[in-house]
């Protein structure tokens, strides 16, 4: 009997211990589950990547807080513009004044922490346009963002002094050019831009805007134009049928576009995009130009013809409206035109001292920098002269040699 009582006591003690252990386990599970429901109580080491912002801040990361913005709510059934086409058939936006909010775009773009490069060729007599081009760019081009001005020139000592904004710099790339005609110089830039995209642009900027020098900025031209690849509608041909576009129609040329093809006619004075896309564009155009030269043929509008061929088969992700390169003196002010972005330089009064720089003459009105004060590319670039080609014609800043729509067009000799 005594032995039975000892066995029962031992059994009760074992059950009590089991119950105690079970109770402790339940308490631990309860608090562990409660801790799981409350992320703030977790240690950073045990937190996964998709945790809330508070824990991420404890790990040393900072949250991105956008400033509060007040603007009119967009209305789905009320388009911003009813008088113009605002999107292409491949869903690329066409950028018109009134279709975007600059403040919203600047706020969003600032999150990218990007730098924009602006390339311009100021060679031979075109040096007379450089000072006003840069001055207007400082006032209106990509205001508030980092910009590198890449000046391709054969007269680096005459690039003018400028008080530029913080976060901007002028980089002078010396080019030895043996070309006399503007169309040859223009075709040369495809090679130069593609080479420098590969050598340095990809390390220094995120976007490239390729512009002619003989124009000015007269209103804001900002991040609304930036995308992976953009082109600009030529203001002389925006309303014409594709059969009337001045495409290269000769099948022997690499720029050939058949009569039944074509979306728009793009002007060569303003295009750009991301550095990789601009590299692909300029490389393809340069190679096509070289093939044409080997076959003793030159496209009717030179590099612009090759640009249109490329953009036909590599659709741009944005298209700039004719507002960006409108020639008011020649073309008036139509009702759909809301702002003049970049009028041509022939609407400017070029100072007499600047105009003195023609041919090999110096820009006597511009303050020349000392050579040691100028940032330069590694080495200079030498371009070999092209063989053949039509006689030279001065390119209009806007029309690039074209005449207005509806007027007879001159063809290369």
C-alpha positions as a Markdown table, in Angstrom:
| # | Residue | x | y | z |
|---|---|---|---|---|
| 1 | Unk | 0.0 | 0.0 | 0.0 |
| 2 | Unk | 2.8 | 2.4 | 0.9 |
| 3 | Unk | 4.5 | 1.5 | -2.4 |
| 4 | Unk | 1.2 | 2.4 | -4.3 |
| 5 | Unk | 1.0 | 5.8 | -2.6 |
| 6 | Unk | 4.6 | 6.6 | -3.6 |
| 7 | Unk | 3.8 | 5.7 | -7.3 |
| 8 | Unk | 0.7 | 8.0 | -7.2 |
| 9 | Unk | 2.7 | 10.9 | -5.7 |
| 10 | Unk | 5.4 | 10.6 | -8.3 |
| 11 | Unk | 2.8 | 10.5 | -11.1 |
| 12 | Unk | 1.1 | 13.7 | -9.8 |
| 13 | Unk | 4.5 | 15.5 | -9.5 |
| 14 | Unk | 5.3 | 14.5 | -13.2 |
| 15 | Unk | 1.9 | 15.8 | -14.4 |
| 16 | Unk | 2.5 | 19.0 | -12.5 |
| 17 | Unk | 5.8 | 19.5 | -14.1 |
| 18 | Unk | 4.3 | 18.8 | -17.5 |
| 19 | Unk | 1.6 | 21.3 | -16.9 |
| 20 | Unk | 4.1 | 23.9 | -15.8 |
| 21 | Unk | 6.2 | 23.4 | -18.9 |
| 22 | Unk | 3.1 | 23.5 | -21.1 |
| 23 | Unk | 2.0 | 26.8 | -19.4 |
| 24 | Unk | 5.4 | 28.3 | -19.9 |
| 25 | Unk | 5.4 | 27.3 | -23.6 |
| 26 | Unk | 1.9 | 28.8 | -24.1 |
| 27 | Unk | 3.0 | 32.1 | -22.5 |
| 28 | Unk | 6.1 | 32.2 | -24.7 |
| 29 | Unk | 4.1 | 31.5 | -27.9 |
| 30 | Unk | 1.6 | 34.2 | -26.9 |
| 31 | Unk | 4.2 | 37.0 | -26.4 |
| 32 | Unk | 6.1 | 35.9 | -29.4 |
| 33 | Unk | 3.0 | 36.1 | -31.6 |
| 34 | Unk | 2.2 | 39.5 | -30.1 |
| 35 | Unk | 5.7 | 40.6 | -30.9 |
| 36 | Unk | 5.3 | 39.4 | -34.5 |
| 37 | Unk | 2.1 | 41.5 | -34.8 |
| 38 | Unk | 4.0 | 44.6 | -33.6 |
| 39 | Unk | 6.9 | 45.3 | -36.0 |
| 40 | Unk | 8.2 | 48.1 | -33.8 |
| 41 | Unk | 9.2 | 45.5 | -31.2 |
| 42 | Unk | 11.2 | 43.5 | -33.6 |
| 43 | Unk | 15.0 | 43.8 | -33.8 |
| 44 | Unk | 16.3 | 45.3 | -37.0 |
| 45 | Unk | 18.4 | 42.1 | -37.6 |
| 46 | Unk | 15.2 | 40.0 | -37.9 |
| 47 | Unk | 13.4 | 42.4 | -40.2 |
| 48 | Unk | 12.9 | 41.6 | -43.9 |
| 49 | Unk | 13.2 | 44.0 | -46.8 |
| 50 | Unk | 9.5 | 44.7 | -47.0 |
| 51 | Unk | 9.0 | 46.0 | -43.5 |
| 52 | Unk | 7.5 | 49.3 | -42.6 |
| 53 | Unk | 9.2 | 52.6 | -42.8 |
| 54 | Unk | 9.9 | 52.9 | -39.1 |
| 55 | Unk | 12.2 | 49.8 | -38.9 |
| 56 | Unk | 13.9 | 50.8 | -42.2 |
| 57 | Unk | 14.8 | 54.1 | -40.6 |
| 58 | Unk | 16.3 | 52.3 | -37.6 |
| 59 | Unk | 18.6 | 50.5 | -40.0 |
| 60 | Unk | 20.0 | 53.8 | -41.1 |
| 61 | Unk | 17.9 | 54.3 | -44.2 |
| 62 | Unk | 16.1 | 57.5 | -44.8 |
| 63 | Unk | 12.5 | 57.8 | -46.0 |
| 64 | Unk | 11.7 | 59.9 | -49.1 |
| 65 | Unk | 9.2 | 62.6 | -48.2 |
| 66 | Unk | 7.7 | 64.5 | -51.1 |
| 67 | Unk | 6.8 | 68.1 | -50.4 |
| 68 | Unk | 3.1 | 68.8 | -50.3 |
| 69 | Unk | 1.8 | 70.1 | -53.7 |
| 70 | Unk | -1.4 | 71.8 | -54.6 |
| 71 | Unk | -2.7 | 71.6 | -58.1 |
| 72 | Unk | -5.9 | 71.2 | -60.0 |
| 73 | Unk | -7.1 | 67.6 | -60.2 |
| 74 | Unk | -6.8 | 66.1 | -63.7 |
| 75 | Unk | -10.2 | 65.3 | -65.3 |
| 76 | Unk | -10.4 | 62.1 | -67.2 |
| 77 | Unk | -13.2 | 63.4 | -69.5 |
| 78 | Unk | -11.7 | 66.8 | -70.0 |
| 79 | Unk | -8.6 | 66.6 | -72.1 |
| 80 | Unk | -6.0 | 69.4 | -71.6 |
| 81 | Unk | -5.8 | 70.0 | -75.4 |
| 82 | Unk | -8.6 | 69.3 | -77.9 |
| 83 | Unk | -7.0 | 71.2 | -80.8 |
| 84 | Unk | -3.9 | 69.0 | -81.4 |
| 85 | Unk | -2.8 | 65.4 | -81.4 |
| 86 | Unk | -1.4 | 64.6 | -77.9 |
| 87 | Unk | -0.4 | 60.9 | -78.3 |
| 88 | Unk | 1.0 | 58.9 | -81.2 |
| 89 | Unk | -0.4 | 55.6 | -82.4 |
| 90 | Unk | 2.4 | 53.8 | -80.4 |
| 91 | Unk | 1.3 | 55.7 | -77.2 |
| 92 | Unk | 4.2 | 58.2 | -77.1 |
| 93 | Unk | 3.0 | 61.6 | -75.7 |
| 94 | Unk | 3.3 | 64.6 | -78.0 |
| 95 | Unk | 4.5 | 67.4 | -75.7 |
| 96 | Unk | 2.5 | 70.6 | -76.1 |
| 97 | Unk | 2.3 | 73.5 | -73.8 |
| 98 | Unk | -0.8 | 73.0 | -71.5 |
| 99 | Unk | -0.5 | 69.2 | -71.4 |
| 100 | Unk | 1.9 | 68.9 | -68.4 |
| 101 | Unk | 2.5 | 70.4 | -65.0 |
| 102 | Unk | 6.1 | 71.6 | -64.7 |
| 103 | Unk | 6.1 | 71.6 | -60.9 |
| 104 | Unk | 5.0 | 67.9 | -60.7 |
| 105 | Unk | 7.6 | 66.9 | -63.3 |
| 106 | Unk | 10.4 | 68.7 | -61.5 |
| 107 | Unk | 9.4 | 67.1 | -58.2 |
| 108 | Unk | 9.3 | 63.6 | -59.7 |
| 109 | Unk | 12.5 | 64.1 | -61.8 |
| 110 | Unk | 14.5 | 65.3 | -58.8 |
| 111 | Unk | 14.1 | 61.8 | -57.3 |
| 112 | Unk | 16.3 | 60.4 | -60.1 |
| 113 | Unk | 19.2 | 62.6 | -59.1 |
| 114 | Unk | 20.1 | 62.8 | -62.8 |
| 115 | Unk | 22.4 | 65.0 | -64.9 |
| 116 | Unk | 21.5 | 66.3 | -68.3 |
| 117 | Unk | 24.0 | 66.9 | -71.1 |
| 118 | Unk | 23.4 | 69.5 | -73.7 |
| 119 | Unk | 25.6 | 69.1 | -76.8 |
| 120 | Unk | 26.1 | 71.9 | -79.3 |
| 121 | Unk | 28.5 | 72.4 | -82.3 |
| 122 | Unk | 30.0 | 75.8 | -82.6 |
| 123 | Unk | 32.3 | 75.5 | -85.6 |
| 124 | Unk | 33.7 | 78.1 | -87.9 |
| 125 | Unk | 31.2 | 81.0 | -88.4 |
| 126 | Unk | 28.7 | 79.4 | -86.1 |
| 127 | Unk | 30.8 | 80.7 | -83.2 |
| 128 | Unk | 28.8 | 83.9 | -83.4 |
| 129 | Unk | 25.7 | 82.2 | -82.0 |
| 130 | Unk | 27.3 | 80.5 | -79.0 |
| 131 | Unk | 27.2 | 83.3 | -76.5 |
| 132 | Unk | 23.5 | 84.0 | -76.8 |
| 133 | Unk | 22.7 | 80.3 | -77.0 |
| 134 | Unk | 24.4 | 79.7 | -73.7 |
| 135 | Unk | 23.0 | 82.8 | -72.0 |
| 136 | Unk | 19.4 | 81.8 | -73.0 |
| 137 | Unk | 20.1 | 78.2 | -71.9 |
| 138 | Unk | 21.1 | 79.4 | -68.4 |
| 139 | Unk | 17.7 | 81.3 | -68.2 |
| 140 | Unk | 15.4 | 78.6 | -69.5 |
| 141 | Unk | 17.0 | 75.2 | -70.0 |
| 142 | Unk | 16.4 | 72.6 | -67.3 |
| 143 | Unk | 16.3 | 75.2 | -64.6 |
| 144 | Unk | 17.0 | 73.8 | -61.1 |
| 145 | Unk | 18.7 | 70.6 | -62.5 |
| 146 | Unk | 22.4 | 69.7 | -63.1 |
| 147 | Unk | 23.5 | 70.4 | -66.6 |
| 148 | Unk | 26.8 | 69.8 | -68.5 |
| 149 | Unk | 27.2 | 72.0 | -71.6 |
| 150 | Unk | 29.3 | 70.1 | -74.1 |
| 151 | Unk | 30.7 | 72.6 | -76.6 |
| 152 | Unk | 32.2 | 71.1 | -79.7 |
| 153 | Unk | 34.3 | 73.8 | -81.4 |
| 154 | Unk | 37.4 | 74.4 | -83.5 |
| 155 | Unk | 37.9 | 77.8 | -81.6 |
| 156 | Unk | 38.1 | 76.8 | -77.9 |
| 157 | Unk | 39.9 | 79.9 | -77.0 |
| 158 | Unk | 36.9 | 82.0 | -77.9 |
| 159 | Unk | 34.3 | 80.3 | -75.9 |
| 160 | Unk | 32.9 | 83.2 | -73.8 |
| 161 | Unk | 32.9 | 83.6 | -70.1 |
| 162 | Unk | 29.5 | 82.9 | -68.4 |
| 163 | Unk | 28.3 | 83.1 | -64.8 |
| 164 | Unk | 26.6 | 79.7 | -64.8 |
| 165 | Unk | 24.3 | 78.3 | -62.1 |
| 166 | Unk | 25.5 | 76.0 | -59.4 |
| 167 | Unk | 25.6 | 72.4 | -60.5 |
| 168 | Unk | 26.4 | 73.3 | -64.1 |
| 169 | Unk | 29.6 | 73.3 | -66.1 |
| 170 | Unk | 30.9 | 74.1 | -69.5 |
| 171 | Unk | 33.0 | 71.4 | -71.1 |
| 172 | Unk | 34.8 | 72.3 | -74.2 |
| 173 | Unk | 35.6 | 69.5 | -76.7 |
| 174 | Unk | 38.0 | 70.7 | -79.3 |
| 175 | Unk | 37.3 | 69.5 | -82.9 |
| 176 | Unk | 39.5 | 70.0 | -85.9 |
| 177 | Unk | 37.2 | 70.3 | -88.8 |
| 178 | Unk | 38.2 | 70.5 | -92.5 |
| 179 | Unk | 34.6 | 70.9 | -93.6 |
| 180 | Unk | 33.5 | 74.2 | -95.2 |
| 181 | Unk | 29.8 | 73.4 | -95.7 |
| 182 | Unk | 27.2 | 73.3 | -93.0 |
| 183 | Unk | 25.7 | 70.0 | -94.1 |
| 184 | Unk | 29.1 | 68.3 | -93.9 |
| 185 | Unk | 29.7 | 69.7 | -90.4 |
| 186 | Unk | 26.1 | 68.6 | -89.4 |
| 187 | Unk | 26.8 | 65.1 | -90.6 |
| 188 | Unk | 30.1 | 65.1 | -88.7 |
| 189 | Unk | 28.3 | 65.6 | -85.4 |
| 190 | Unk | 26.7 | 62.1 | -85.6 |
| 191 | Unk | 30.1 | 60.6 | -85.5 |
| 192 | Unk | 31.3 | 62.9 | -82.7 |
| 193 | Unk | 28.3 | 62.4 | -80.5 |
| 194 | Unk | 28.4 | 58.6 | -80.9 |
| 195 | Unk | 32.2 | 58.5 | -80.1 |
| 196 | Unk | 31.8 | 60.7 | -77.0 |
| 197 | Unk | 28.8 | 58.7 | -75.8 |
| 198 | Unk | 31.1 | 55.7 | -75.7 |
| 199 | Unk | 34.1 | 57.5 | -74.3 |
| 200 | Unk | 32.8 | 59.8 | -71.6 |
| 201 | Unk | 29.1 | 60.8 | -71.8 |
| 202 | Unk | 27.9 | 57.6 | -70.3 |
| 203 | Unk | 30.0 | 58.3 | -67.2 |
| 204 | Unk | 29.0 | 61.9 | -66.7 |
| 205 | Unk | 25.3 | 62.4 | -67.7 |
| 206 | Unk | 22.1 | 60.4 | -67.7 |
| 207 | Unk | 20.3 | 62.2 | -70.6 |
| 208 | Unk | 21.6 | 64.0 | -73.7 |
| 209 | Unk | 19.9 | 66.8 | -75.5 |
| 210 | Unk | 21.4 | 67.4 | -79.0 |
| 211 | Unk | 20.8 | 70.9 | -80.3 |
| 212 | Unk | 21.8 | 73.3 | -83.0 |
| 213 | Unk | 23.7 | 76.4 | -81.8 |
| 214 | Unk | 21.9 | 79.0 | -84.1 |
| 215 | Unk | 18.8 | 79.3 | -81.9 |
| 216 | Unk | 17.9 | 80.5 | -78.5 |
| 217 | Unk | 15.7 | 79.4 | -75.6 |
| 218 | Unk | 12.9 | 81.9 | -75.0 |
| 219 | Unk | 10.7 | 80.0 | -72.6 |
| 220 | Unk | 11.1 | 77.0 | -70.2 |
| 221 | Unk | 12.4 | 73.8 | -71.8 |
| 222 | Unk | 12.6 | 71.4 | -69.0 |
| 223 | Unk | 12.3 | 67.8 | -68.0 |
| 224 | Unk | 9.1 | 67.4 | -69.9 |
| 225 | Unk | 11.1 | 66.7 | -73.0 |
| 226 | Unk | 13.2 | 63.9 | -71.5 |
| 227 | Unk | 12.6 | 60.3 | -72.2 |
| 228 | Unk | 14.6 | 57.3 | -73.5 |
| 229 | Unk | 14.4 | 58.7 | -77.0 |
| 230 | Unk | 12.7 | 61.9 | -78.3 |
| 231 | Unk | 12.4 | 63.8 | -81.6 |
| 232 | Unk | 10.9 | 67.1 | -82.5 |
| 233 | Unk | 8.2 | 67.7 | -85.2 |
| 234 | Unk | 9.5 | 69.9 | -88.0 |
| 235 | Unk | 7.4 | 73.1 | -88.0 |
| 236 | Unk | 7.5 | 73.3 | -91.8 |
| 237 | Unk | 5.9 | 69.9 | -92.3 |
| 238 | Unk | 3.8 | 69.0 | -89.3 |
| 239 | Unk | 0.5 | 69.3 | -91.2 |
| 240 | Unk | 1.5 | 67.5 | -94.4 |
| 241 | Unk | 0.7 | 64.1 | -95.8 |
| 242 | Unk | 3.5 | 61.6 | -95.6 |
| 243 | Unk | 3.8 | 61.6 | -99.4 |
| 244 | Unk | 4.8 | 65.3 | -99.2 |
| 245 | Unk | 7.5 | 64.9 | -96.5 |
| 246 | Unk | 11.0 | 65.6 | -97.8 |
| 247 | Unk | 12.2 | 62.1 | -97.0 |
| 248 | Unk | 15.0 | 60.6 | -99.0 |
| 249 | Unk | 13.2 | 58.8 | -101.8 |
| 250 | Unk | 16.1 | 57.3 | -103.7 |
| 251 | Unk | 16.4 | 53.5 | -102.9 |
| 252 | Unk | 20.2 | 53.7 | -103.4 |
| 253 | Unk | 20.5 | 55.7 | -100.1 |
| 254 | Unk | 20.5 | 54.2 | -96.7 |
| 255 | Unk | 18.1 | 57.0 | -95.7 |
| 256 | Unk | 15.5 | 55.9 | -98.2 |
| 257 | Unk | 11.9 | 55.9 | -97.0 |
| 258 | Unk | 9.1 | 54.7 | -99.4 |
| 259 | Unk | 6.2 | 56.9 | -100.3 |
| 260 | Unk | 3.7 | 54.8 | -98.4 |
| 261 | Unk | 5.7 | 54.9 | -95.1 |
| 262 | Unk | 6.3 | 57.6 | -92.5 |
| 263 | Unk | 4.7 | 58.9 | -89.3 |
| 264 | Unk | 6.1 | 62.5 | -89.0 |
| 265 | Unk | 8.9 | 64.6 | -90.3 |
| 266 | Unk | 11.4 | 65.2 | -87.5 |
| 267 | Unk | 13.8 | 68.2 | -87.5 |
| 268 | Unk | 17.5 | 67.5 | -86.9 |
| 269 | Unk | 17.9 | 70.6 | -84.7 |
| 270 | Unk | 16.6 | 69.1 | -81.5 |
| 271 | Unk | 16.7 | 65.4 | -80.5 |
| 272 | Unk | 18.0 | 63.3 | -77.6 |
| 273 | Unk | 17.3 | 60.8 | -74.9 |
| 274 | Unk | 19.2 | 58.5 | -72.6 |
| 275 | Unk | 22.9 | 58.2 | -73.3 |
| 276 | Unk | 22.6 | 54.5 | -74.6 |
| 277 | Unk | 19.7 | 55.4 | -76.9 |
| 278 | Unk | 21.5 | 58.5 | -78.3 |
| 279 | Unk | 24.6 | 56.4 | -78.8 |
| 280 | Unk | 22.6 | 53.8 | -80.8 |
| 281 | Unk | 20.9 | 56.6 | -82.9 |
| 282 | Unk | 24.0 | 58.5 | -83.7 |
| 283 | Unk | 26.1 | 55.4 | -84.4 |
| 284 | Unk | 23.4 | 54.0 | -86.8 |
| 285 | Unk | 23.1 | 57.4 | -88.6 |
| 286 | Unk | 26.9 | 57.7 | -88.9 |
| 287 | Unk | 27.3 | 54.2 | -90.3 |
| 288 | Unk | 24.5 | 54.9 | -92.8 |
| 289 | Unk | 26.2 | 58.1 | -93.9 |
| 290 | Unk | 29.5 | 56.2 | -94.4 |
| 291 | Unk | 27.8 | 53.6 | -96.5 |
| 292 | Unk | 26.2 | 56.4 | -98.6 |
| 293 | Unk | 29.6 | 58.1 | -99.0 |
| 294 | Unk | 31.1 | 54.8 | -100.2 |
| 295 | Unk | 28.3 | 54.6 | -102.8 |
| 296 | Unk | 28.9 | 58.2 | -103.8 |
| 297 | Unk | 25.4 | 59.4 | -102.7 |
| 298 | Unk | 24.3 | 61.9 | -100.2 |
| 299 | Unk | 20.9 | 62.0 | -98.6 |
| 300 | Unk | 18.8 | 65.0 | -99.6 |
| 301 | Unk | 18.7 | 66.5 | -96.2 |
| 302 | Unk | 21.9 | 65.0 | -95.0 |
| 303 | Unk | 22.0 | 63.9 | -91.3 |
| 304 | Unk | 18.3 | 64.9 | -90.9 |
| 305 | Unk | 17.3 | 62.4 | -93.6 |
| 306 | Unk | 19.1 | 59.6 | -91.7 |
| 307 | Unk | 17.6 | 60.8 | -88.4 |
| 308 | Unk | 14.1 | 60.4 | -89.9 |
| 309 | Unk | 14.9 | 57.0 | -91.2 |
| 310 | Unk | 16.1 | 55.9 | -87.8 |
| 311 | Unk | 13.1 | 57.3 | -85.9 |
| 312 | Unk | 10.7 | 55.7 | -88.3 |
| 313 | Unk | 11.9 | 52.2 | -87.4 |
| 314 | Unk | 12.9 | 53.0 | -83.8 |
| 315 | Unk | 9.9 | 54.9 | -82.5 |
| 316 | Unk | 10.7 | 57.7 | -80.1 |
| 317 | Unk | 9.1 | 57.5 | -76.6 |
| 318 | Unk | 8.3 | 61.2 | -76.7 |
| 319 | Unk | 7.6 | 63.6 | -79.5 |
| 320 | Unk | 8.1 | 67.4 | -79.1 |
| 321 | Unk | 5.5 | 69.6 | -80.8 |
| 322 | Unk | 6.5 | 72.3 | -83.3 |
| 323 | Unk | 6.2 | 74.8 | -80.5 |
| 324 | Unk | 9.8 | 73.9 | -79.6 |
| 325 | Unk | 11.3 | 75.2 | -82.8 |
| 326 | Unk | 8.8 | 77.6 | -84.2 |
| 327 | Unk | 9.7 | 80.4 | -86.7 |
| 328 | Unk | 7.2 | 83.2 | -85.9 |
| 329 | Unk | 8.6 | 85.7 | -88.5 |
| 330 | Unk | 8.1 | 83.2 | -91.3 |
| 331 | Unk | 5.2 | 81.2 | -90.1 |
| 332 | Unk | 3.1 | 83.5 | -88.0 |
| 333 | Unk | 1.3 | 82.7 | -84.7 |
| 334 | Unk | -1.4 | 80.1 | -85.3 |
| 335 | Unk | -4.2 | 79.6 | -82.7 |
| 336 | Unk | -2.8 | 76.3 | -81.4 |
| 337 | Unk | 0.6 | 77.9 | -80.6 |
| 338 | Unk | 0.7 | 78.7 | -76.9 |
| 339 | Unk | 4.4 | 79.4 | -76.4 |
| 340 | Unk | 7.6 | 79.9 | -78.4 |
| 341 | Unk | 10.3 | 77.7 | -76.9 |
| 342 | Unk | 13.4 | 78.0 | -79.0 |
| 343 | Unk | 13.1 | 80.6 | -81.8 |
| 344 | Unk | 15.9 | 80.6 | -84.4 |
| 345 | Unk | 18.9 | 82.9 | -84.1 |
| 346 | Unk | 18.0 | 84.7 | -87.3 |
| 347 | Unk | 15.2 | 86.4 | -85.2 |
| 348 | Unk | 17.9 | 87.7 | -82.9 |
| 349 | Unk | 20.1 | 90.8 | -83.2 |
| 350 | Unk | 23.6 | 89.4 | -83.2 |
| 351 | Unk | 25.9 | 92.0 | -81.6 |
| 352 | Unk | 28.4 | 93.6 | -84.0 |
| 353 | Unk | 31.3 | 92.5 | -82.0 |
| 354 | Unk | 30.2 | 88.9 | -82.0 |
| 355 | Unk | 29.4 | 89.0 | -85.7 |
| 356 | Unk | 33.1 | 89.9 | -86.3 |
| 357 | Unk | 33.9 | 86.2 | -85.7 |
| 358 | Unk | 33.5 | 84.9 | -89.3 |
| 359 | Unk | 35.7 | 82.4 | -91.0 |
| 360 | Unk | 38.9 | 82.3 | -89.1 |
| 361 | Unk | 38.3 | 85.7 | -87.5 |
| 362 | Unk | 38.2 | 85.9 | -83.7 |
| 363 | Unk | 35.2 | 86.7 | -81.6 |
| 364 | Unk | 36.4 | 90.1 | -80.7 |
| 365 | Unk | 33.4 | 90.9 | -78.6 |
| 366 | Unk | 33.7 | 87.7 | -76.5 |
| 367 | Unk | 36.1 | 87.4 | -73.6 |
| 368 | Unk | 38.4 | 84.5 | -74.5 |
| 369 | Unk | 39.3 | 82.1 | -71.7 |
| 370 | Unk | 42.9 | 81.2 | -71.1 |
| 371 | Unk | 43.6 | 77.7 | -72.3 |
| 372 | Unk | 44.5 | 76.4 | -68.9 |
| 373 | Unk | 41.1 | 77.5 | -67.5 |
| 374 | Unk | 39.1 | 75.4 | -69.9 |
| 375 | Unk | 38.0 | 71.9 | -69.1 |
| 376 | Unk | 38.8 | 69.8 | -72.2 |
| 377 | Unk | 38.2 | 66.3 | -73.6 |
| 378 | Unk | 41.0 | 63.8 | -73.5 |
| 379 | Unk | 42.7 | 64.6 | -76.8 |
| 380 | Unk | 41.2 | 66.4 | -79.7 |
| 381 | Unk | 39.1 | 65.0 | -82.5 |
| 382 | Unk | 40.1 | 65.2 | -86.2 |
| 383 | Unk | 37.5 | 64.7 | -88.9 |
| 384 | Unk | 38.6 | 63.7 | -92.4 |
| 385 | Unk | 37.0 | 65.7 | -95.2 |
| 386 | Unk | 34.1 | 64.1 | -97.0 |
| 387 | Unk | 34.3 | 63.4 | -100.7 |
| 388 | Unk | 31.8 | 64.8 | -103.1 |
| 389 | Unk | 28.5 | 66.2 | -101.9 |
| 390 | Unk | 26.4 | 69.2 | -102.9 |
| 391 | Unk | 27.5 | 72.8 | -102.8 |
| 392 | Unk | 27.0 | 74.5 | -99.5 |
| 393 | Unk | 23.9 | 76.3 | -98.3 |
| 394 | Unk | 23.6 | 78.2 | -95.1 |
| 395 | Unk | 21.3 | 76.2 | -92.8 |
| 396 | Unk | 18.5 | 78.1 | -91.2 |
| 397 | Unk | 18.4 | 77.6 | -87.5 |
| 398 | Unk | 14.9 | 76.3 | -87.7 |
| 399 | Unk | 14.3 | 75.1 | -91.2 |
| 400 | Unk | 17.7 | 73.5 | -91.7 |
| 401 | Unk | 17.8 | 74.4 | -95.4 |
| 402 | Unk | 14.1 | 73.6 | -95.9 |
| 403 | Unk | 11.6 | 76.1 | -97.2 |
| 404 | Unk | 8.1 | 76.5 | -95.8 |
| 405 | Unk | 5.4 | 74.0 | -96.5 |
| 406 | Unk | 3.5 | 74.8 | -99.6 |
| 407 | Unk | 6.4 | 76.4 | -101.3 |
| 408 | Unk | 8.6 | 74.7 | -103.9 |
| 409 | Unk | 11.6 | 72.9 | -102.4 |
| 410 | Unk | 15.1 | 73.2 | -103.7 |
| 411 | Unk | 16.9 | 70.0 | -104.2 |
| 412 | Unk | 20.7 | 69.4 | -103.9 |
| 413 | Unk | 22.6 | 70.1 | -107.0 |
